[in-house]
């Protein structure tokens, strides 16, 4: 049984050895695997071509509204949106939310509806 399957359905009987990947910081020792929040967010911004976006103090400003009227309405708009991996971007935000940023939960929840 491999580590991934064991994690889902059983107990692992063998010892598992891992090596710290390059670029990951040593937090309290080599026995830990850590994810740098800043590095992860920067890679997400690069992946979705948003590296030059403006930072915000709050993920959503009071009064911001999202609705279906903002979704693509015609074939041209739908075709243009095919080049934007929206679901993947929201998934990346959900990962950041679950692992390190519970404060963005409401904003990510609003975005994933569309």
PDB file of C-alpha atoms in Angstrom:
ATOM      1  CA  UNK A   1       0.000   0.000   0.000  1.00  0.00           C
ATOM      2  CA  UNK A   2       1.449   3.411  -0.915  1.00  0.00           C
ATOM      3  CA  UNK A   3       1.491   6.526   1.258  1.00  0.00           C
ATOM      4  CA  UNK A   4      -1.336   8.279  -0.612  1.00  0.00           C
ATOM      5  CA  UNK A   5      -3.692   5.285  -0.432  1.00  0.00           C
ATOM      6  CA  UNK A   6      -2.821   4.674   3.204  1.00  0.00           C
ATOM      7  CA  UNK A   7      -3.599   8.270   4.096  1.00  0.00           C
ATOM      8  CA  UNK A   8      -7.095   7.822   2.665  1.00  0.00           C
ATOM      9  CA  UNK A   9      -8.046   4.343   3.827  1.00  0.00           C
ATOM     10  CA  UNK A  10      -5.610   2.702   6.198  1.00  0.00           C
ATOM     11  CA  UNK A  11      -2.555   2.670   8.406  1.00  0.00           C
ATOM     12  CA  UNK A  12       0.981   2.711   7.068  1.00  0.00           C
ATOM     13  CA  UNK A  13       3.217   0.008   8.545  1.00  0.00           C
ATOM     14  CA  UNK A  14       6.497   1.006   6.853  1.00  0.00           C
ATOM     15  CA  UNK A  15       8.598   4.036   7.730  1.00  0.00           C
ATOM     16  CA  UNK A  16       8.465   6.850   5.188  1.00  0.00           C
ATOM     17  CA  UNK A  17      11.550   8.977   4.507  1.00  0.00           C
ATOM     18  CA  UNK A  18      11.375  12.328   2.803  1.00  0.00           C
ATOM     19  CA  UNK A  19      13.942  14.885   1.753  1.00  0.00           C
ATOM     20  CA  UNK A  20      13.234  18.590   2.111  1.00  0.00           C
ATOM     21  CA  UNK A  21      12.495  19.931  -1.416  1.00  0.00           C
ATOM     22  CA  UNK A  22      14.613  22.776  -2.776  1.00  0.00           C
ATOM     23  CA  UNK A  23      13.214  26.195  -1.998  1.00  0.00           C
ATOM     24  CA  UNK A  24      11.254  25.078   1.063  1.00  0.00           C
ATOM     25  CA  UNK A  25      12.372  26.711   4.310  1.00  0.00           C
ATOM     26  CA  UNK A  26      13.539  24.769   7.320  1.00  0.00           C
ATOM     27  CA  UNK A  27      11.159  25.859  10.023  1.00  0.00           C
ATOM     28  CA  UNK A  28      12.302  24.049  13.173  1.00  0.00           C
ATOM     29  CA  UNK A  29      14.509  21.411  11.617  1.00  0.00           C
ATOM     30  CA  UNK A  30      15.002  19.099   8.705  1.00  0.00           C
ATOM     31  CA  UNK A  31      12.265  16.750   9.914  1.00  0.00           C
ATOM     32  CA  UNK A  32       9.591  19.243   8.824  1.00  0.00           C
ATOM     33  CA  UNK A  33       8.266  20.066   5.395  1.00  0.00           C
ATOM     34  CA  UNK A  34       7.066  23.656   5.241  1.00  0.00           C
ATOM     35  CA  UNK A  35       5.283  25.681   2.602  1.00  0.00           C
ATOM     36  CA  UNK A  36       6.236  29.327   2.277  1.00  0.00           C
ATOM     37  CA  UNK A  37       3.001  31.290   2.051  1.00  0.00           C
ATOM     38  CA  UNK A  38       4.711  34.187   0.266  1.00  0.00           C
ATOM     39  CA  UNK A  39       6.364  31.904  -2.303  1.00  0.00           C
ATOM     40  CA  UNK A  40       3.095  30.045  -2.939  1.00  0.00           C
ATOM     41  CA  UNK A  41       1.077  33.251  -3.436  1.00  0.00           C
ATOM     42  CA  UNK A  42       3.766  34.710  -5.719  1.00  0.00           C
ATOM     43  CA  UNK A  43       3.725  31.554  -7.859  1.00  0.00           C
ATOM     44  CA  UNK A  44      -0.076  31.691  -8.073  1.00  0.00           C
ATOM     45  CA  UNK A  45       0.093  35.332  -9.173  1.00  0.00           C
ATOM     46  CA  UNK A  46       2.687  34.466 -11.828  1.00  0.00           C
ATOM     47  CA  UNK A  47       0.696  31.455 -13.054  1.00  0.00           C
ATOM     48  CA  UNK A  48      -2.418  33.530 -13.634  1.00  0.00           C
ATOM     49  CA  UNK A  49      -0.519  36.544 -15.002  1.00  0.00           C
ATOM     50  CA  UNK A  50      -1.428  38.774 -12.054  1.00  0.00           C
ATOM     51  CA  UNK A  51       2.076  39.523 -10.762  1.00  0.00           C
ATOM     52  CA  UNK A  52       1.545  43.275 -11.273  1.00  0.00           C
ATOM     53  CA  UNK A  53      -1.862  43.447  -9.581  1.00  0.00           C
ATOM     54  CA  UNK A  54      -2.405  45.904  -6.746  1.00  0.00           C
ATOM     55  CA  UNK A  55      -2.501  44.486  -3.212  1.00  0.00           C
ATOM     56  CA  UNK A  56      -5.540  45.119  -1.058  1.00  0.00           C
ATOM     57  CA  UNK A  57      -5.914  45.454   2.696  1.00  0.00           C
ATOM     58  CA  UNK A  58      -9.167  43.485   2.544  1.00  0.00           C
ATOM     59  CA  UNK A  59     -10.089  40.686   0.108  1.00  0.00           C
ATOM     60  CA  UNK A  60     -13.579  42.162  -0.364  1.00  0.00           C
ATOM     61  CA  UNK A  61     -14.636  45.702   0.366  1.00  0.00           C
ATOM     62  CA  UNK A  62     -17.994  46.287   2.047  1.00  0.00           C
ATOM     63  CA  UNK A  63     -20.566  46.816  -0.670  1.00  0.00           C
ATOM     64  CA  UNK A  64     -18.829  44.703  -3.344  1.00  0.00           C
ATOM     65  CA  UNK A  65     -21.432  42.736  -5.259  1.00  0.00           C
ATOM     66  CA  UNK A  66     -20.964  39.723  -7.477  1.00  0.00           C
ATOM     67  CA  UNK A  67     -23.789  38.370  -9.600  1.00  0.00           C
ATOM     68  CA  UNK A  68     -24.573  36.416 -12.740  1.00  0.00           C
ATOM     69  CA  UNK A  69     -24.836  39.650 -14.735  1.00  0.00           C
ATOM     70  CA  UNK A  70     -21.019  39.770 -14.624  1.00  0.00           C
ATOM     71  CA  UNK A  71     -20.746  36.352 -16.293  1.00  0.00           C
ATOM     72  CA  UNK A  72     -20.103  36.083 -20.062  1.00  0.00           C
ATOM     73  CA  UNK A  73     -23.306  36.824 -21.972  1.00  0.00           C
ATOM     74  CA  UNK A  74     -22.513  36.018 -25.605  1.00  0.00           C
ATOM     75  CA  UNK A  75     -20.386  33.598 -27.625  1.00  0.00           C
ATOM     76  CA  UNK A  76     -17.494  36.050 -27.969  1.00  0.00           C
ATOM     77  CA  UNK A  77     -17.280  36.639 -24.205  1.00  0.00           C
ATOM     78  CA  UNK A  78     -17.564  32.889 -23.516  1.00  0.00           C
ATOM     79  CA  UNK A  79     -14.770  32.199 -26.016  1.00  0.00           C
ATOM     80  CA  UNK A  80     -12.543  34.790 -24.341  1.00  0.00           C
ATOM     81  CA  UNK A  81     -13.199  33.239 -20.915  1.00  0.00           C
ATOM     82  CA  UNK A  82     -12.044  29.822 -22.178  1.00  0.00           C
ATOM     83  CA  UNK A  83      -8.495  31.181 -22.049  1.00  0.00           C
ATOM     84  CA  UNK A  84      -8.865  32.132 -18.388  1.00  0.00           C
ATOM     85  CA  UNK A  85      -8.511  29.154 -16.018  1.00  0.00           C
ATOM     86  CA  UNK A  86     -10.986  30.595 -13.500  1.00  0.00           C
ATOM     87  CA  UNK A  87     -11.718  27.321 -11.700  1.00  0.00           C
ATOM     88  CA  UNK A  88      -8.009  26.634 -11.322  1.00  0.00           C
ATOM     89  CA  UNK A  89      -7.385  30.139  -9.958  1.00  0.00           C
ATOM     90  CA  UNK A  90     -10.188  29.745  -7.411  1.00  0.00           C
ATOM     91  CA  UNK A  91      -8.809  26.306  -6.485  1.00  0.00           C
ATOM     92  CA  UNK A  92      -5.394  27.837  -5.844  1.00  0.00           C
ATOM     93  CA  UNK A  93      -7.010  30.430  -3.587  1.00  0.00           C
ATOM     94  CA  UNK A  94      -8.927  27.687  -1.766  1.00  0.00           C
ATOM     95  CA  UNK A  95      -5.649  25.867  -1.085  1.00  0.00           C
ATOM     96  CA  UNK A  96      -4.119  29.056   0.335  1.00  0.00           C
ATOM     97  CA  UNK A  97      -7.275  29.619   2.381  1.00  0.00           C
ATOM     98  CA  UNK A  98      -7.295  26.136   3.902  1.00  0.00           C
ATOM     99  CA  UNK A  99      -3.554  25.964   4.582  1.00  0.00           C
ATOM    100  CA  UNK A 100      -2.625  29.470   5.684  1.00  0.00           C
ATOM    101  CA  UNK A 101      -5.270  32.163   5.208  1.00  0.00           C
ATOM    102  CA  UNK A 102      -8.632  31.423   6.847  1.00  0.00           C
ATOM    103  CA  UNK A 103      -9.340  35.172   6.719  1.00  0.00           C
ATOM    104  CA  UNK A 104     -10.001  34.974   2.950  1.00  0.00           C
ATOM    105  CA  UNK A 105     -12.655  32.253   3.281  1.00  0.00           C
ATOM    106  CA  UNK A 106     -15.633  34.550   2.700  1.00  0.00           C
ATOM    107  CA  UNK A 107     -14.066  36.187  -0.381  1.00  0.00           C
ATOM    108  CA  UNK A 108     -13.044  32.855  -1.932  1.00  0.00           C
ATOM    109  CA  UNK A 109     -16.526  31.480  -1.240  1.00  0.00           C
ATOM    110  CA  UNK A 110     -18.073  34.393  -3.126  1.00  0.00           C
ATOM    111  CA  UNK A 111     -15.727  33.955  -6.095  1.00  0.00           C
ATOM    112  CA  UNK A 112     -16.223  30.205  -6.425  1.00  0.00           C
ATOM    113  CA  UNK A 113     -19.950  30.641  -7.087  1.00  0.00           C
ATOM    114  CA  UNK A 114     -19.206  32.077 -10.509  1.00  0.00           C
TER     115      UNK A 114
END
